[in-house]
mmCIF file of C-alpha atoms and ligand atoms in Angstrom:
data_model
loop_
_atom_site.group_PDB
_atom_site.id
_atom_site.type_symbol
_atom_site.label_atom_id
_atom_site.label_comp_id
_atom_site.label_asym_id
_atom_site.label_seq_id
_atom_site.Cartn_x
_atom_site.Cartn_y
_atom_site.Cartn_z
ATOM 1 C CA MET L 17 20.363 119.328 39.985
ATOM 2 C CA LYS L 18 20.929 115.459 40.364
ATOM 3 C CA SER L 19 18.426 113.709 41.117
ATOM 4 C CA ILE L 20 18.184 110.913 44.082
ATOM 5 C CA GLU L 21 18.007 107.662 42.916
ATOM 6 C CA ALA L 22 15.033 104.810 43.180
ATOM 7 C CA SER L 23 17.199 103.131 45.277
ATOM 8 C CA GLU L 24 18.176 105.514 48.214
ATOM 9 C CA LEU L 25 14.492 108.205 48.233
ATOM 10 C CA ILE L 26 12.358 105.036 47.851
ATOM 11 C CA ILE L 27 8.494 106.186 46.763
ATOM 12 C CA ASN L 28 6.162 102.926 47.000
ATOM 13 C CA ASN L 29 3.274 103.525 43.957
ATOM 14 C CA ARG L 30 0.887 105.491 45.927
ATOM 15 C CA GLY L 31 3.249 107.561 45.705
ATOM 16 C CA ALA L 32 4.487 107.629 49.522
ATOM 17 C CA ILE L 33 7.487 107.106 50.904
ATOM 18 C CA TYR L 34 8.788 103.302 51.477
ATOM 19 C CA HIS L 35 8.769 102.624 55.891
ATOM 20 C CA LEU L 36 6.491 105.479 56.857
ATOM 21 C CA ASN L 37 3.859 105.158 53.909
ATOM 22 C CA LEU L 38 3.150 109.167 54.224
ATOM 23 C CA ARG L 39 2.665 111.281 51.232
ATOM 24 C CA PRO L 40 4.308 114.627 51.181
ATOM 25 C CA GLU L 41 0.993 115.984 51.841
ATOM 26 C CA GLU L 42 -0.415 113.812 54.385
ATOM 27 C CA MET L 43 2.187 115.020 57.223
ATOM 28 C CA ALA L 44 2.187 118.626 59.239
ATOM 29 C CA ASP L 45 5.033 120.634 59.939
ATOM 30 C CA THR L 46 5.091 120.542 64.200
ATOM 31 C CA ILE L 47 4.767 116.470 64.506
ATOM 32 C CA ILE L 48 4.359 114.682 67.078
ATOM 33 C CA THR L 49 6.305 111.245 67.638
ATOM 34 C CA VAL L 50 6.124 108.547 70.060
ATOM 35 C CA GLY L 51 7.603 104.492 70.755
ATOM 36 C CA ASP L 52 4.538 102.650 70.952
ATOM 37 C CA PRO L 53 1.873 102.456 67.779
ATOM 38 C CA ASP L 54 -0.906 102.228 70.090
ATOM 39 C CA ARG L 55 0.378 105.458 71.650
ATOM 40 C CA VAL L 56 -1.004 107.425 68.335
ATOM 41 C CA ALA L 57 -4.432 106.757 68.885
ATOM 42 C CA ALA L 58 -3.609 108.291 72.347
ATOM 43 C CA ILE L 59 -2.768 111.248 70.812
ATOM 44 C CA SER L 60 -5.348 111.763 68.378
ATOM 45 C CA LYS L 61 -8.308 110.986 70.417
ATOM 46 C CA TYR L 62 -7.863 114.806 71.517
ATOM 47 C CA PHE L 63 -7.736 116.200 68.309
ATOM 48 C CA ASP L 64 -10.649 118.344 66.666
ATOM 49 C CA HIS L 65 -10.433 116.474 63.066
ATOM 50 C CA ILE L 66 -8.410 113.258 61.825
ATOM 51 C CA GLU L 67 -7.806 113.832 58.188
ATOM 52 C CA HIS L 68 -5.344 110.621 57.623
ATOM 53 C CA SER L 69 -5.329 107.552 59.249
ATOM 54 C CA LEU L 70 -2.084 105.733 57.803
ATOM 55 C CA GLN L 71 0.108 102.614 58.655
ATOM 56 C CA HIS L 72 3.052 100.730 58.165
ATOM 57 C CA ARG L 73 5.231 98.167 59.960
ATOM 58 C CA GLU L 74 5.423 100.152 63.157
ATOM 59 C CA PHE L 75 4.966 103.216 61.921
ATOM 60 C CA ILE L 76 0.972 104.912 62.254
ATOM 61 C CA THR L 77 0.832 108.254 61.584
ATOM 62 C CA HIS L 78 -2.238 110.051 62.398
ATOM 63 C CA THR L 79 -2.341 113.511 61.228
ATOM 64 C CA GLY L 80 -5.137 116.486 61.977
ATOM 65 C CA PHE L 81 -6.112 120.146 63.657
ATOM 66 C CA VAL L 82 -6.324 120.578 67.650
ATOM 67 C CA GLY L 83 -7.714 123.304 67.461
ATOM 68 C CA LYS L 84 -5.702 125.704 65.013
ATOM 69 C CA LYS L 85 -2.383 123.828 65.336
ATOM 70 C CA ARG L 86 -1.592 120.915 62.102
ATOM 71 C CA ILE L 87 -0.181 118.184 63.949
ATOM 72 C CA SER L 88 1.024 114.808 63.087
ATOM 73 C CA VAL L 89 1.556 111.561 65.548
ATOM 74 C CA VAL L 90 3.998 109.495 64.267
ATOM 75 C CA SER L 91 5.259 107.024 65.815
ATOM 76 C CA THR L 92 8.664 104.959 65.734
ATOM 77 C CA GLY L 93 8.701 102.117 67.755
ATOM 78 C CA ILE L 94 11.893 101.302 69.645
ATOM 79 C CA GLY L 95 15.349 102.314 69.105
ATOM 80 C CA PRO L 96 17.352 104.878 67.469
ATOM 81 C CA ASP L 97 18.014 102.637 64.138
ATOM 82 C CA ASN L 98 14.262 103.237 63.578
ATOM 83 C CA ILE L 99 14.430 107.386 64.483
ATOM 84 C CA ASP L 100 17.287 107.546 61.497
ATOM 85 C CA ILE L 101 14.179 105.292 59.383
ATOM 86 C CA VAL L 102 11.790 108.721 60.974
ATOM 87 C CA LEU L 103 13.933 111.894 60.742
ATOM 88 C CA ASN L 104 15.244 111.385 57.244
ATOM 89 C CA GLU L 105 11.385 110.190 55.980
ATOM 90 C CA LEU L 106 10.155 112.977 57.365
ATOM 91 C CA ASP L 107 12.622 115.205 56.406
ATOM 92 C CA ALA L 108 12.091 113.992 52.772
ATOM 93 C CA LEU L 109 8.486 114.642 52.517
ATOM 94 C CA ALA L 110 9.273 117.561 53.592
ATOM 95 C CA ASN L 111 12.309 119.055 51.511
ATOM 96 C CA ILE L 112 12.805 116.748 48.731
ATOM 97 C CA ASP L 113 10.428 117.459 45.632
ATOM 98 C CA PHE L 114 9.203 113.903 45.213
ATOM 99 C CA ASP L 115 7.940 114.275 41.313
ATOM 100 C CA THR L 116 11.784 116.055 40.079
ATOM 101 C CA ARG L 117 13.216 113.977 43.385
ATOM 102 C CA THR L 118 16.061 116.493 43.951
ATOM 103 C CA ILE L 119 16.255 118.909 47.310
ATOM 104 C CA LYS L 120 13.646 121.951 47.036
ATOM 105 C CA SER L 121 15.217 125.498 47.095
ATOM 106 C CA ASP L 122 13.523 126.054 50.402
ATOM 107 C CA LEU L 123 13.645 123.595 52.617
ATOM 108 C CA ARG L 124 10.495 123.345 54.895
ATOM 109 C CA ASN L 125 11.352 123.260 59.400
ATOM 110 C CA LEU L 126 9.616 121.012 61.316
ATOM 111 C CA THR L 127 9.142 120.629 64.669
ATOM 112 C CA ILE L 128 9.356 117.716 66.251
ATOM 113 C CA ILE L 129 8.570 116.454 69.661
ATOM 114 C CA ARG L 130 8.694 113.097 71.232
ATOM 115 C CA ILE L 131 6.264 112.229 74.043
ATOM 116 C CA GLY L 132 7.594 108.679 75.573
ATOM 117 C CA THR L 133 8.628 107.020 78.478
ATOM 118 C CA SER L 134 11.514 107.039 80.103
ATOM 119 C CA GLY L 135 13.872 105.843 83.693
ATOM 120 C CA ALA L 136 15.164 107.864 86.035
ATOM 121 C CA LEU L 137 18.439 108.423 87.303
ATOM 122 C CA GLN L 138 18.210 110.826 90.356
ATOM 123 C CA SER L 139 16.118 110.096 93.730
ATOM 124 C CA ASP L 140 14.509 112.815 93.559
ATOM 125 C CA ILE L 141 12.991 112.552 90.154
ATOM 126 C CA PRO L 142 10.374 109.754 91.194
ATOM 127 C CA VAL L 143 7.599 107.934 88.882
ATOM 128 C CA ASP L 144 5.647 109.652 87.354
ATOM 129 C CA SER L 145 6.978 112.940 86.797
ATOM 130 C CA PHE L 146 7.984 114.263 83.861
ATOM 131 C CA VAL L 147 11.409 115.192 82.497
ATOM 132 C CA CYS L 148 12.050 117.850 79.713
ATOM 133 C CA SER L 149 15.537 116.958 78.033
ATOM 134 C CA THR L 150 18.094 120.368 77.831
ATOM 135 C CA HIS L 151 20.550 117.385 75.348
ATOM 136 C CA GLY L 152 20.421 114.042 74.579
ATOM 137 C CA LEU L 153 23.298 112.172 75.003
ATOM 138 C CA GLY L 154 23.705 109.539 73.610
ATOM 139 C CA ILE L 155 26.206 106.225 73.900
ATOM 140 C CA ASP L 156 23.843 104.838 70.815
ATOM 141 C CA ASN L 157 26.389 105.471 67.619
ATOM 142 C CA LEU L 158 23.855 106.618 65.435
ATOM 143 C CA LEU L 159 24.578 109.536 64.762
ATOM 144 C CA ASN L 160 28.686 108.976 64.763
ATOM 145 C CA TYR L 161 27.353 107.923 60.626
ATOM 146 C CA TYR L 162 27.444 111.098 60.341
ATOM 147 C CA GLN L 163 29.961 113.783 59.963
ATOM 148 C CA HIS L 164 28.460 116.210 62.883
ATOM 149 C CA ASN L 165 30.289 118.624 65.199
ATOM 150 C CA ASN L 166 29.980 120.612 68.412
ATOM 151 C CA ASN L 167 29.205 124.025 70.251
ATOM 152 C CA ASP L 168 31.778 125.160 72.902
ATOM 153 C CA GLU L 169 29.595 124.092 75.191
ATOM 154 C CA GLU L 170 28.643 120.649 74.014
ATOM 155 C CA ARG L 171 32.342 119.170 73.877
ATOM 156 C CA ALA L 172 33.240 120.372 77.364
ATOM 157 C CA ILE L 173 30.036 118.065 78.587
ATOM 158 C CA LEU L 174 30.971 115.493 76.567
ATOM 159 C CA GLN L 175 34.698 115.829 77.390
ATOM 160 C CA GLN L 176 33.222 115.308 80.967
ATOM 161 C CA PHE L 177 31.331 112.682 80.458
ATOM 162 C CA VAL L 178 33.999 110.842 78.643
ATOM 163 C CA THR L 179 36.404 110.777 81.381
ATOM 164 C CA HIS L 180 33.900 110.631 84.287
ATOM 165 C CA THR L 181 32.472 107.634 82.621
ATOM 166 C CA GLN L 182 34.996 105.822 81.227
ATOM 167 C CA LEU L 183 32.787 105.252 77.573
ATOM 168 C CA ASN L 184 34.720 105.823 75.251
ATOM 169 C CA GLY L 185 36.696 103.456 72.900
ATOM 170 C CA GLY L 186 35.598 99.877 72.159
ATOM 171 C CA PHE L 187 32.086 99.495 71.524
ATOM 172 C CA SER L 188 30.880 103.431 72.026
ATOM 173 C CA HIS L 189 31.677 106.474 71.232
ATOM 174 C CA PRO L 190 29.283 108.691 72.601
ATOM 175 C CA TYR L 191 27.612 112.245 71.558
ATOM 176 C CA ILE L 192 25.689 114.631 72.412
ATOM 177 C CA CYS L 193 22.795 117.469 70.946
ATOM 178 C CA SER L 194 20.948 120.455 72.548
ATOM 179 C CA ALA L 195 17.361 120.678 72.350
ATOM 180 C CA ALA L 196 15.985 123.251 70.179
ATOM 181 C CA THR L 197 15.713 126.273 73.081
ATOM 182 C CA GLY L 198 13.161 127.975 70.625
ATOM 183 C CA ILE L 199 10.356 125.451 72.287
ATOM 184 C CA LEU L 200 12.160 123.963 74.620
ATOM 185 C CA LYS L 201 11.589 126.873 77.251
ATOM 186 C CA HIS L 202 7.595 126.335 76.974
ATOM 187 C CA PHE L 203 8.353 123.512 78.872
ATOM 188 C CA VAL L 204 8.814 124.418 82.139
ATOM 189 C CA ASP L 205 6.874 124.749 84.581
ATOM 190 C CA GLY L 206 5.730 120.476 85.556
ATOM 191 C CA PHE L 207 9.500 119.271 84.090
ATOM 192 C CA SER L 208 12.667 118.051 85.552
ATOM 193 C CA HIS L 209 15.022 119.036 82.255
ATOM 194 C CA GLY L 210 18.702 118.265 82.912
ATOM 195 C CA ILE L 211 20.155 115.768 79.667
ATOM 196 C CA THR L 212 19.005 112.601 78.477
ATOM 197 C CA VAL L 213 21.176 109.763 78.256
ATOM 198 C CA THR L 214 19.886 107.888 74.893
ATOM 199 C CA CYS L 215 20.484 103.900 74.680
ATOM 200 C CA PRO L 216 21.216 101.366 73.256
ATOM 201 C CA GLY L 217 18.715 98.619 74.440
ATOM 202 C CA PHE L 218 16.628 98.180 77.071
ATOM 203 C CA TYR L 219 19.330 95.900 79.381
ATOM 204 C CA GLY L 220 22.560 96.062 78.999
ATOM 205 C CA PRO L 221 23.239 98.927 77.766
ATOM 206 C CA GLN L 222 20.449 100.595 80.578
ATOM 207 C CA GLY L 223 22.917 98.397 83.464
ATOM 208 C CA ARG L 224 19.474 95.734 83.887
ATOM 209 C CA VAL L 225 20.609 92.969 85.124
ATOM 210 C CA LEU L 226 18.510 89.022 85.079
ATOM 211 C CA ARG L 227 20.603 86.101 83.904
ATOM 212 C CA LEU L 228 24.143 87.898 81.937
ATOM 213 C CA GLY L 229 26.700 89.424 83.539
ATOM 214 C CA LEU L 230 27.337 93.278 81.628
ATOM 215 C CA THR L 231 30.222 94.977 80.758
ATOM 216 C CA HIS L 232 30.065 98.077 82.229
ATOM 217 C CA PRO L 233 28.603 97.294 85.011
ATOM 218 C CA HIS L 234 28.343 100.593 87.437
ATOM 219 C CA LEU L 235 26.548 102.113 84.626
ATOM 220 C CA VAL L 236 23.417 103.499 86.567
ATOM 221 C CA ASP L 237 25.900 104.677 89.251
ATOM 222 C CA ARG L 238 28.578 107.330 86.831
ATOM 223 C CA LEU L 239 25.722 108.105 85.343
ATOM 224 C CA THR L 240 23.092 109.340 88.452
ATOM 225 C CA GLN L 241 27.152 110.399 89.835
ATOM 226 C CA PHE L 242 27.985 112.634 86.772
ATOM 227 C CA SER L 243 27.927 116.908 86.974
ATOM 228 C CA PHE L 244 28.666 119.436 84.334
ATOM 229 C CA GLY L 245 28.155 122.652 86.011
ATOM 230 C CA ASN L 246 23.623 122.684 86.885
ATOM 231 C CA TYR L 247 23.808 120.055 84.322
ATOM 232 C CA ARG L 248 22.966 116.114 85.847
ATOM 233 C CA ILE L 249 22.039 113.629 83.515
ATOM 234 C CA THR L 250 18.174 113.138 85.462
ATOM 235 C CA ASN L 251 16.778 109.608 83.321
ATOM 236 C CA PHE L 252 17.271 107.249 80.008
ATOM 237 C CA GLU L 253 16.088 106.482 77.279
ATOM 238 C CA MET L 254 16.552 105.286 74.134
ATOM 239 C CA GLU L 255 15.201 107.883 71.312
ATOM 240 C CA THR L 256 16.440 111.399 72.904
ATOM 241 C CA SER L 257 19.937 111.594 71.288
ATOM 242 C CA ALA L 258 18.935 110.461 67.713
ATOM 243 C CA ILE L 259 16.365 112.905 67.429
ATOM 244 C CA TYR L 260 17.557 115.601 68.210
ATOM 245 C CA GLY L 261 21.191 114.616 66.602
ATOM 246 C CA LEU L 262 19.925 114.502 63.178
ATOM 247 C CA GLY L 263 16.654 116.425 63.841
ATOM 248 C CA LYS L 264 19.856 119.791 64.390
ATOM 249 C CA LEU L 265 20.992 118.502 61.119
ATOM 250 C CA LEU L 266 18.597 118.360 59.186
ATOM 251 C CA GLY L 267 17.727 121.728 60.939
ATOM 252 C CA HIS L 268 14.245 121.055 62.623
ATOM 253 C CA GLN L 269 13.383 122.100 65.873
ATOM 254 C CA CYS L 270 12.755 119.207 67.828
ATOM 255 C CA LEU L 271 12.283 117.967 71.808
ATOM 256 C CA SER L 272 11.837 115.329 74.095
ATOM 257 C CA LEU L 273 8.976 114.773 76.682
ATOM 258 C CA ASN L 274 9.363 112.488 78.858
ATOM 259 C CA THR L 275 7.146 110.653 81.625
ATOM 260 C CA ILE L 276 9.042 108.470 83.867
ATOM 261 C CA VAL L 277 7.856 104.943 84.245
ATOM 262 C CA ALA L 278 10.724 103.601 86.281
ATOM 263 C CA ASN L 279 13.057 104.995 88.942
ATOM 264 C CA ARG L 280 16.491 102.971 88.638
ATOM 265 C CA VAL L 281 17.869 105.006 92.258
ATOM 266 C CA SER L 282 15.058 104.207 94.001
ATOM 267 C CA LYS L 283 14.001 100.846 91.860
ATOM 268 C CA THR L 284 10.331 102.323 91.865
ATOM 269 C CA PHE L 285 8.773 101.475 88.754
ATOM 270 C CA SER L 286 5.279 103.287 87.913
ATOM 271 C CA LYS L 287 1.123 101.563 88.854
ATOM 272 C CA ASP L 288 -0.436 103.251 86.557
ATOM 273 C CA GLY L 289 2.812 104.273 83.436
ATOM 274 C CA ASN L 290 -0.900 104.938 80.767
ATOM 275 C CA ALA L 291 -2.607 107.485 83.159
ATOM 276 C CA ALA L 292 0.699 109.551 84.036
ATOM 277 C CA VAL L 293 1.488 109.087 79.866
ATOM 278 C CA ASP L 294 -1.463 110.596 79.352
ATOM 279 C CA ILE L 295 -1.448 113.336 81.880
ATOM 280 C CA LEU L 296 2.147 114.353 79.852
ATOM 281 C CA ILE L 297 -0.332 114.570 76.477
ATOM 282 C CA GLN L 298 -3.008 116.095 77.255
ATOM 283 C CA LYS L 299 0.098 119.053 79.379
ATOM 284 C CA ALA L 300 2.085 118.637 76.098
ATOM 285 C CA LEU L 301 -0.933 119.972 73.151
ATOM 286 C CA GLY L 302 -2.263 122.311 75.384
ATOM 287 C CA ILE L 303 1.551 123.604 74.908
ATOM 288 C CA ILE L 304 1.989 122.541 71.377
ATOM 289 C CA GLU L 305 -1.546 123.920 70.273
ATOM 290 C CA ASN L 306 0.042 127.671 71.112
ATOM 291 C CA LEU L 307 3.615 127.387 69.506
HETATM 292 C C1 R1P S 404 11.459 100.942 76.952
HETATM 293 O O1 R1P S 404 10.686 100.118 77.217
HETATM 294 C C2 R1P S 404 10.583 101.946 75.834
HETATM 295 O O2 R1P S 404 10.150 102.951 76.053
HETATM 296 C C3 R1P S 404 11.059 104.886 75.501
HETATM 297 C C4 R1P S 404 12.170 104.031 75.465
HETATM 298 O O3 R1P S 404 12.616 105.104 75.189
HETATM 299 C C5 R1P S 404 11.913 103.388 74.015
HETATM 300 O O4 R1P S 404 11.606 103.199 73.195
HETATM 301 O O5 R1P S 404 10.080 105.343 75.287
HETATM 302 P P1 R1P S 404 8.648 105.183 74.747
HETATM 303 O O6 R1P S 404 7.729 104.749 75.917
HETATM 304 O O7 R1P S 404 8.033 106.530 74.304
HETATM 305 O O8 R1P S 404 8.798 103.932 73.913
HETATM 306 N N1 URA S 405 11.996 103.188 78.493
HETATM 307 C C1 URA S 405 13.512 103.443 79.256
HETATM 308 O O1 URA S 405 14.341 103.243 77.824
HETATM 309 N N2 URA S 405 14.037 102.803 80.298
HETATM 310 C C2 URA S 405 13.520 102.366 81.460
HETATM 311 O O2 URA S 405 14.170 102.549 82.254
HETATM 312 C C3 URA S 405 11.931 102.993 80.795
HETATM 313 C C4 URA S 405 11.257 102.936 80.083
#
């Protein structure tokens, strides 16, 4: 098998992958991703034991154990462009032999769970509550750089979304990917379920006006009013669709859990987002330990 060249798969002097600075044995099969680098320690403080602690740029990783479950917590920084780096490098750590630079014949399936913050798009989803994303619907374009396809239901939701929002062509080509249902079913009690829209920015791409005029001034209303069968758009943020899309293409099981810190309909913001995130962390770890 052809080996992958030095410029394509970049391995540093420590034998670790370029951006994440991780060696294959330093990564667990169960991975929690967080946007905020400070959230890594906020999660690993609940580990019984930390084996590895590494950092390069905004990418901090702590690998350790909760009970018998080996877990890596990795910070991605903000946005889908960083998810391109993190998902490809996590997969390379699992599925490419770093000595021969060839793809392994036995591929490893990772479980990748995002614990992040998000803005709600429905009045009945208050700040400090939790959303589990049934789908990631991307208006960020990342997945359009990879060959991908959809099942019938995903195609139908996407078609309805494009018709309803008129967000297609020009700068945005929306894409969609569903959550791993085998994991999703464990995150029901205490979670709202719905479609999460992933945006390439926090201000204009999420309809926030400070000093600049927007090309889609009615974006928030359009997203709030969208429905397809029993599905509605519950929230938006900046990583979920990229994780779901790339994760599924690479054969991994992905789920996104969101702490709602802003409600864009009631125009409210959490008074203590970190406390709400901490509740989600403890709730999620209790479930992940037993997956
Ligand atoms: C924006 O404030 C950031 O918060 C959300 C968004 O997806 C974006 O990354 O997630 P995190 O709290 O995980 O960073
Ligand atoms: N993260 C986002 O991306 N948007 C919000 O409104 C809140 C958190």
